[in-house]
XYZ file of C-alpha atoms in Angstrom:
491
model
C 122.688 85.457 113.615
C 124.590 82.241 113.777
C 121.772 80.274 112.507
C 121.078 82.623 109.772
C 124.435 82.369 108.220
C 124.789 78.643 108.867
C 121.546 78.481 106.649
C 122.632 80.998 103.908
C 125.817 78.948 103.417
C 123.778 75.462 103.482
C 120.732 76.700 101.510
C 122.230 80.246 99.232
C 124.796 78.280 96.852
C 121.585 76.557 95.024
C 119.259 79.525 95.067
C 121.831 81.892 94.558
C 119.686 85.020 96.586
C 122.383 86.728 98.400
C 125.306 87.508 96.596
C 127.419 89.921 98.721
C 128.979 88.940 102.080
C 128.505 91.237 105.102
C 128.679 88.908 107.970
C 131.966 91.296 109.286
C 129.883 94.431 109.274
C 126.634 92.004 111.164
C 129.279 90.982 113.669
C 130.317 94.436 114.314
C 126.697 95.492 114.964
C 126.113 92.474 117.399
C 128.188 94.254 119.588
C 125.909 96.899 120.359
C 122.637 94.506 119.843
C 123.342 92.554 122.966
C 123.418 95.562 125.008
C 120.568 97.976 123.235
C 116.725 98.193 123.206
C 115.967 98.280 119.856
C 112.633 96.346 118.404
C 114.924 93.998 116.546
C 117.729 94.101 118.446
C 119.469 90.996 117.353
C 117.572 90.434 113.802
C 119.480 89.344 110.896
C 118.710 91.138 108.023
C 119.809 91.574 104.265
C 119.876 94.559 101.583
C 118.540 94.362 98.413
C 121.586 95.647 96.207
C 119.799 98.517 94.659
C 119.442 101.957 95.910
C 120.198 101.435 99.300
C 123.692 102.098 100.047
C 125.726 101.313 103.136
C 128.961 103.512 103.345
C 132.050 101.796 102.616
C 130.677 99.097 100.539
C 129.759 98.628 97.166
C 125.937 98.784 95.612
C 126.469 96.570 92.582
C 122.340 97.232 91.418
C 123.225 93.972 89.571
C 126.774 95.221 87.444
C 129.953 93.905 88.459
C 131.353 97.505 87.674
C 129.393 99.171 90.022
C 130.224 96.514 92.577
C 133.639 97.479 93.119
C 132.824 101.034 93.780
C 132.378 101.995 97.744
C 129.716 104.444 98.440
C 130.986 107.371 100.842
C 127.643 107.693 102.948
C 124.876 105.293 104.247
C 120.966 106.230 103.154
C 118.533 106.712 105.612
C 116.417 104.073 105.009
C 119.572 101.779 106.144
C 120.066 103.927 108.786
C 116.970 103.360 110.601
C 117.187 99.707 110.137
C 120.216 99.444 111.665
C 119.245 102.113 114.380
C 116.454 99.358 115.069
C 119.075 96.472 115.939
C 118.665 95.019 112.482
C 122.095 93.058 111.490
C 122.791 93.300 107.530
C 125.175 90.789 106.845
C 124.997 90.572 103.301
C 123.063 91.789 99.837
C 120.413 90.011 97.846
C 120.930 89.793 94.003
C 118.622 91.753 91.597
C 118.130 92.564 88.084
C 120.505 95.092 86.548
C 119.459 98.619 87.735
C 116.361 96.975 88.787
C 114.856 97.001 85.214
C 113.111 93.336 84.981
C 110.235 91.143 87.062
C 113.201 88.271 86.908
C 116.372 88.326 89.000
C 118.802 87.557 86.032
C 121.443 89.597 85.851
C 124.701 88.696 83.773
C 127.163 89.477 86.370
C 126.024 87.391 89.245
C 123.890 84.785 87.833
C 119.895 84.041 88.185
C 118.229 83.673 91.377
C 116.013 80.755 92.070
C 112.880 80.356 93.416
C 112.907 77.711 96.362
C 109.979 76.230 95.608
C 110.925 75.132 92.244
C 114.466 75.563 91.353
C 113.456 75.584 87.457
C 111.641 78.839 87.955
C 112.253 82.783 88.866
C 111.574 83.717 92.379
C 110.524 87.589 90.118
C 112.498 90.870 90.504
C 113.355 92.753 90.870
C 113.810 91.874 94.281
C 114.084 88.909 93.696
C 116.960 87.624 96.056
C 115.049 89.623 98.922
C 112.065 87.189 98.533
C 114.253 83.625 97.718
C 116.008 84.531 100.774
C 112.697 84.767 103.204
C 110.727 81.770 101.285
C 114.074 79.603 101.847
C 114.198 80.521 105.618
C 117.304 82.736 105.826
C 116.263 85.549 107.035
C 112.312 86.351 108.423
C 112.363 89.268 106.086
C 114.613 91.463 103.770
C 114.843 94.944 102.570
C 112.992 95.458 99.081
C 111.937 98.054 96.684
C 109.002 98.728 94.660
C 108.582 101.205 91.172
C 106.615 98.551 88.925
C 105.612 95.858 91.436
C 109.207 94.899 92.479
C 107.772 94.182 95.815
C 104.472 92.321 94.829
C 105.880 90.261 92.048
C 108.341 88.367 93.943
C 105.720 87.856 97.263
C 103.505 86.691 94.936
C 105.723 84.178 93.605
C 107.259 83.306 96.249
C 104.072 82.753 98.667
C 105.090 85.583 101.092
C 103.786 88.653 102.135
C 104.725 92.509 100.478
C 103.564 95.583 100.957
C 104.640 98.752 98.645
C 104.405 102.063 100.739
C 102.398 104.894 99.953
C 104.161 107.609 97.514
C 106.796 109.604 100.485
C 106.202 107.461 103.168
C 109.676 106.218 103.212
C 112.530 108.812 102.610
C 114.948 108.273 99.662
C 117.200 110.473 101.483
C 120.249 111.490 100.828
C 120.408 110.296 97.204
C 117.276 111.500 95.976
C 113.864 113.350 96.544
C 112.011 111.362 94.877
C 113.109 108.027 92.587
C 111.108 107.359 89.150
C 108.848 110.546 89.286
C 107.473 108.794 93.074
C 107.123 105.642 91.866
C 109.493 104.025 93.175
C 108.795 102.818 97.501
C 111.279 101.174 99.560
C 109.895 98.742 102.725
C 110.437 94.752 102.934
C 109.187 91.716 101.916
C 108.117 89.016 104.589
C 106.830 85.713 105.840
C 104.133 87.619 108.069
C 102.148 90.772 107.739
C 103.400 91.463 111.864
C 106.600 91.845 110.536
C 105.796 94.245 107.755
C 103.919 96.630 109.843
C 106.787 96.789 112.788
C 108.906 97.171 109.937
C 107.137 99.869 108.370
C 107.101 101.640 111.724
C 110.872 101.627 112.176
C 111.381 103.187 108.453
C 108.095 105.199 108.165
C 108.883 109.746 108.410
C 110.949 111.715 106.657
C 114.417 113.026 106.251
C 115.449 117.031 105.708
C 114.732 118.133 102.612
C 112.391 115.972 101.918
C 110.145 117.640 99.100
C 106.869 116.644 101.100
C 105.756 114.900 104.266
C 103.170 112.587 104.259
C 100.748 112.931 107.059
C 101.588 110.135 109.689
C 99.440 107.659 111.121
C 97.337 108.240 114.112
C 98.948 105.359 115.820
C 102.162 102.759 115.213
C 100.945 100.214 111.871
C 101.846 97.577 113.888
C 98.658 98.282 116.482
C 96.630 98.534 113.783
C 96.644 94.823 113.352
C 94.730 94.682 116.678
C 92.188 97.432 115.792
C 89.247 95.576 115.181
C 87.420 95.476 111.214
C 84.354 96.744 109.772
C 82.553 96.295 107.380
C 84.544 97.091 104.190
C 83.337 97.671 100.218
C 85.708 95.739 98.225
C 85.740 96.010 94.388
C 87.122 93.166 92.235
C 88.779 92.841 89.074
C 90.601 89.824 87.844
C 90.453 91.073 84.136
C 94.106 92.039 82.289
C 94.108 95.943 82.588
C 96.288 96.027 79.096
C 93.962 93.301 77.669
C 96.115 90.207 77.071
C 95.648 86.302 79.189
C 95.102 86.001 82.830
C 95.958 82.205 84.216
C 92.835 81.155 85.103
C 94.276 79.882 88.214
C 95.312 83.603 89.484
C 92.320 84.853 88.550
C 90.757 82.169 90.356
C 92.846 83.391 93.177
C 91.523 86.685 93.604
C 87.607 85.472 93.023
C 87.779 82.938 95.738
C 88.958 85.542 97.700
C 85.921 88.058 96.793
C 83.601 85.229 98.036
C 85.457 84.237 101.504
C 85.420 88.492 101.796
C 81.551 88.343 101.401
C 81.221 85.189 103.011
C 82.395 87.109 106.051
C 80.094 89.800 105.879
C 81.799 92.487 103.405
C 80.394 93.917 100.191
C 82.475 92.924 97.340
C 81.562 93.836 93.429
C 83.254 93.176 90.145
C 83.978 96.315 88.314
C 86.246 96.340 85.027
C 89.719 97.462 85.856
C 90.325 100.923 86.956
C 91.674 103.967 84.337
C 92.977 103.597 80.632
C 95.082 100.085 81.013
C 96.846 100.659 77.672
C 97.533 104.290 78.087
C 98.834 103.717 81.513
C 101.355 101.421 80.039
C 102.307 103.208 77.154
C 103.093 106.151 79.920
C 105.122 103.956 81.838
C 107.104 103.140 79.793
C 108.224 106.325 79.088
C 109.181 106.948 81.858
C 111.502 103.521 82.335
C 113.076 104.395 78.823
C 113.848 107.731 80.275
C 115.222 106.876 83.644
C 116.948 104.018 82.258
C 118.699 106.949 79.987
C 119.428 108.904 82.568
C 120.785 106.574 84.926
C 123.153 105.648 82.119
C 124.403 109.059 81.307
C 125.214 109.722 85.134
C 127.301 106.843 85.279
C 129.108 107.858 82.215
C 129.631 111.122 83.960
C 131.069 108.957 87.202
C 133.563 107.284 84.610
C 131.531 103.986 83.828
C 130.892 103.727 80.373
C 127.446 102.205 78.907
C 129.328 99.476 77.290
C 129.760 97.893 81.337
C 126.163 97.668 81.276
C 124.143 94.820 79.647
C 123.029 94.671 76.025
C 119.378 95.604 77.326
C 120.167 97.914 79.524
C 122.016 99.676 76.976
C 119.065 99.117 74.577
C 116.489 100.766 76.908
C 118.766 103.578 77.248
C 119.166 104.208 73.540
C 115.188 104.356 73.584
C 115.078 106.951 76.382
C 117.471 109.083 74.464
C 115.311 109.482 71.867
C 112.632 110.574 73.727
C 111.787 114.143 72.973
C 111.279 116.448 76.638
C 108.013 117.378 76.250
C 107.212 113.487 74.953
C 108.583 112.885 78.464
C 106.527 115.560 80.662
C 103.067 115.032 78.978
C 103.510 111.331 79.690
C 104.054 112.131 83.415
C 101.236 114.766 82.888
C 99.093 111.642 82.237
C 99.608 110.034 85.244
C 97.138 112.659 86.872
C 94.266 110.465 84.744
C 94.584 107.104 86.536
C 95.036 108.890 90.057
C 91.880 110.529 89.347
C 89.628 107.003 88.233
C 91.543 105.285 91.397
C 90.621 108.478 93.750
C 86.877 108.066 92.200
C 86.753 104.620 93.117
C 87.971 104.875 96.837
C 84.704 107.528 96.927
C 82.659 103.872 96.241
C 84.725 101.464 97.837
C 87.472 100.612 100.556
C 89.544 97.919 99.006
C 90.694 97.362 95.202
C 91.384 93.217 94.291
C 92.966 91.999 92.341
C 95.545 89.519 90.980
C 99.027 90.124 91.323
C 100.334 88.471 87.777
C 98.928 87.839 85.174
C 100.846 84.301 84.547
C 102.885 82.332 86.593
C 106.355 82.454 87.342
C 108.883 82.012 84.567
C 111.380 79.231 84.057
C 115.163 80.684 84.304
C 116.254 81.735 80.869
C 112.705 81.840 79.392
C 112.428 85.470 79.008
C 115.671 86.228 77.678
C 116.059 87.319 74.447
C 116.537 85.338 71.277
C 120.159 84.937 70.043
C 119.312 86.697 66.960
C 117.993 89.196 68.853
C 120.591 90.098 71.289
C 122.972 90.463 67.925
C 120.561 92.761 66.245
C 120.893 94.690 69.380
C 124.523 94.471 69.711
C 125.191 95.637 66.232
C 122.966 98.692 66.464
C 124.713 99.677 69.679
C 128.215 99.338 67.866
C 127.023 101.563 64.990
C 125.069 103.869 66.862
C 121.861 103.214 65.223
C 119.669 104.261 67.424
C 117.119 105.518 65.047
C 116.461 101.731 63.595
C 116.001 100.600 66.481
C 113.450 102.879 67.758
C 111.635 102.748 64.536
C 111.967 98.703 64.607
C 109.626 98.784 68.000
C 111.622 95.896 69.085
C 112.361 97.002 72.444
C 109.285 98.168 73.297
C 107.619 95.104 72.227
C 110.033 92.968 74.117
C 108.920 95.495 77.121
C 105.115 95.367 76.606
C 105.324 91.302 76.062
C 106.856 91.277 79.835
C 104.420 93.779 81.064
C 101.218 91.015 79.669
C 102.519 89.213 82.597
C 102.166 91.923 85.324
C 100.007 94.387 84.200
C 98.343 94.912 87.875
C 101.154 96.023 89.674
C 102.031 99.785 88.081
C 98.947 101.136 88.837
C 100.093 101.424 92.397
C 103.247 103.044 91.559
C 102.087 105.915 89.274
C 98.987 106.661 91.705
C 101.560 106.805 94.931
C 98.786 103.908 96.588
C 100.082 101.532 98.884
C 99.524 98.253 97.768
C 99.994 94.568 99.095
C 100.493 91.139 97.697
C 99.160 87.997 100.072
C 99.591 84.395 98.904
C 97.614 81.044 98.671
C 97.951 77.985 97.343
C 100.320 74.822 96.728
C 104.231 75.375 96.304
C 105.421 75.462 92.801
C 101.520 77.091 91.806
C 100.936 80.196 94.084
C 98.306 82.213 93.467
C 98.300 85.759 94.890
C 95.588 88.537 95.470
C 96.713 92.090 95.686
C 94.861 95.118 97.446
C 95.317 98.602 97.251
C 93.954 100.709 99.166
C 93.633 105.038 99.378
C 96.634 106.822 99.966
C 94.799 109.180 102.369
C 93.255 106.463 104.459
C 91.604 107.431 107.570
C 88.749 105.766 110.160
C 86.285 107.708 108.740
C 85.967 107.153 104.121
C 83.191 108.143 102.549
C 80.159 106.542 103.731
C 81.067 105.561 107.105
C 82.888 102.920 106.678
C 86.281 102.248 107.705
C 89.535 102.103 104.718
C 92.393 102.003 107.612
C 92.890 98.541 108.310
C 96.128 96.504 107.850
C 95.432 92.568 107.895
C 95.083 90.991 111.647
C 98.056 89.921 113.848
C 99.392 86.437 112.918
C 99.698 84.541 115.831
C 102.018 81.240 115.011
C 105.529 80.118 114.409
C 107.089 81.770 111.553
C 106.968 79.259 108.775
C 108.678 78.508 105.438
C 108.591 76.481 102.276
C 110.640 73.302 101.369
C 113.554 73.091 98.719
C 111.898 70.362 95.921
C 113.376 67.450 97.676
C 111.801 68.071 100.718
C 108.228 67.744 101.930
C 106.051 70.437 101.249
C 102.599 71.304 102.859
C 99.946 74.710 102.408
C 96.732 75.848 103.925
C 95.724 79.259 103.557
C 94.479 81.083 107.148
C 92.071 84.487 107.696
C 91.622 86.225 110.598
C 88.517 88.571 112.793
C 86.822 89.302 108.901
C 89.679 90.773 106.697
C 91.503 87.543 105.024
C 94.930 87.435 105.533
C 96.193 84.649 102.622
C 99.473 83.773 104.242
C 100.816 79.746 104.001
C 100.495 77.684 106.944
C 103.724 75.604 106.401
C 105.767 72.824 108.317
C 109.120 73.989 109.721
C 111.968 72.008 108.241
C 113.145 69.181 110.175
């Protein structure tokens, strides 16, 4: 724990990734640590400051209002970490309510991505994954309802896996977030960790609104299990039609061929479902959330004018929705399941990118000046009408999703995806799998769909702050690749 602080305060003031101090509440937990059995008895660990609330402290989801309101009861999901030995002594910074693939927000600053200062580390957890790449903690609490998980371990050359749709409770504060999109788990240096994780978090709460079936066995002995022979299917083509990077796309086809190259089938298909239509869909459902999310605070006594000009924006859209707009966009979602559930008949594994383009620099995707005033001035007069009928917002919203437009496929269809990395610092590349929510040893055809990726036997490793020596090989294991860095420890 020592060490863990020590770095945060050396290495946090030039990333900025943790921007609430816990280290009181972590010492109070060592305590017990010393003298329990837990499977991380002893770990430090940090929240993502979003939806997972810790009694008696604040969950800021990235507003300085909301900050300096206690919560009353700890969620489960916290629970169980800590129940696990897991020390939280402090929160990692995200993106107001979540709502962006940068970790930007107004009232705490941007986070930065240790391998290049210059450029986003992605959100919106953001500060989880700045934190693990910079070697503060060997993983931190994250959440997932448009690739919050993937984004960030893709650009941050670490390892994140979004749970399938009620494998991790949202208990007590809701049934379900975002219509099930939304998954809580982790994002880490090694895919060990994320399975042992997963293990500690994984079953439900009462009241629940469904239970998923469990696994036959913990996740983390499935890394052991050994691998067959597995049908991949590869796309590296932009489901919504704009630019991929040639070098992510690169990414994912070099990773077809080492697949085949060790004896699986792997075949390009065009992407899965109606791209386009899958966007369009949601993104109703962000406007509306965003909406609602807005009005409850209102009801709690924060007013939308603590919230930022986009926020505030996306929450005028939302408004406007009409209900059934709303409910036959969620009826849609049905569509895409069904092409992904037809495609797990043919194959085990889906591949593809995880971004479309590489990460931002800080400040590149914020809105023009002229912009943010338009904005501004229709919130002060209340003209929400012109600016639903200028399609500014959802432009600005459909330009962001052109550079991940791989990632909400996962959340609408309730799949659990991951995110593995390759590559130099400063250019990761990432390949993403998903895989079916109902996977078992025996898919269609014989052929096993239940694997996670094989135990990573070495030193837990992380990247280098620009000024430092950096070095990157990428490492697979017993047939399924596993794309983690192979990186020097600092000296």
């Amino acid at each position: 724990m020592q060490s863990a602080i020590a770095r945060c305060d050396a290495i946090n003031p030039r990333i900025n990734a943790v921007i609430a101090d816990l280290r009181e509440h972590a010492k109070a937990g060592l305590k017990h640590a010393r003298t329990g059995d837990a499977p991380f008895a002893g770990v430090p660990f940090l929240l993502k400051d979003l939806s997972m609330d810790l009694a008696r402290y604040g969950t800021s989801q990235g507003n300085a209002a909301l900050a300096r309101r206690p919560v009353a009861q700890t969620d489960a999901v916290v629970r169980r970490w800590e129940q696990a030995g897991l020390l939280i002594f402090g929160k990692t910074n995200t993106p107001e309510l979540g709502l962006k693939a940068i970790t930007e927000p107004v009232a705490f600053g941007p986070t930065r991505n240790p391998w290049n200062l210059d450029h986003t580390p992605g959100g919106s957890s953001g500060g989880a994954a700045a934190a693990v790449a910079a070697g503060i903690v060997p993983a931190a609490a994250a959440g997932d309802g448009g690739g919050s998980i993937r984004i960030p371990a893709a650009y941050c050359g670490l390892f994140g896996l979004k749970p399938s749709r009620g494998r991790v409770s949202c208990a007590p504060q809701f049934d379900e977030q975002w219509e099930g999109a939304v998954s809580t788990h982790a994002i880490s240096r090694t895919v060990r960790d994320s399975a042992a994780l997963l293990d500690v978090i994984a079953g439900p709460e009462p009241g629940d609104p469904f239970i998923v079936q469990p696994p036959a066995r913990p996740f983390s002995q499935e890394l052991q299990a050994p691998t067959q022979r597995l049908r991949i299917a590869l796309s590296t083509a932009s489901p919504i039609g704009g630019a991929v990077d040639v070098a992510w796309s690169r990414a994912a086809s070099d990773c077809g061929q080492l697949l085949q190259s060790l004896g699986h089938h792997v075949e390009w298909i065009d992407p899965v479902g109606d791209g386009m239509q899958l966007a369009r869909d949601y993104l109703t459902m962000y406007f509306g959330q965003v909406a609602a999310q807005l009005t409850w605070w209102q009801q709690q006594g924060v007013p939308a004018s603590a919230f930022e000009t986009d926020t505030q924006a996306l929450g005028l859209i939302g408004r406007g929705l009409a209900a059934g707009d709303y409910a036959l966009a969620r009826a849609r979602w049905n569509s895409p399941m069904r092409a992904l559930g037809q495609l797990f008949t043919r194959f085990d594994l889906y591949l593809t990118p995880t971004c479309a383009q590489p990460p931002a620099r800080i400040g590149e995707l914020a809105a023009p000046r002229w912009q943010r005033t338009a904005l501004q001035l229709i919130l002060r007069f209340g003209l929400g009408g012109v600016l639903r009928r200028s399609g500014l917002v959802e432009q600005l919203a459909f330009d962001n999703l052109h550079r991940t437009p791989f990632t909400q496929l996962a959340n609408l269809t309730g799949t659990p995806p991951w995110a593995c990395s390759s590559g130099r610092p400063g250019g990761v590349k990432t390949c993403c799998f998903n895989w079916p929510l109902n996977w078992s040893r025996n898919a269609p055809g014989g052929i096993g769909a239940h694997q996670s990726l094989p135990h990573e036997k070495r030193t837990p490793r992380r990247p280098f702050l620009p000024t430092e020596r950096r070095q990157a090989d990428a490492s697979c294991r017993r047939g399924l690749i596993s794309i983690l860095p192979n990186r020097r420890k600092y000296t």
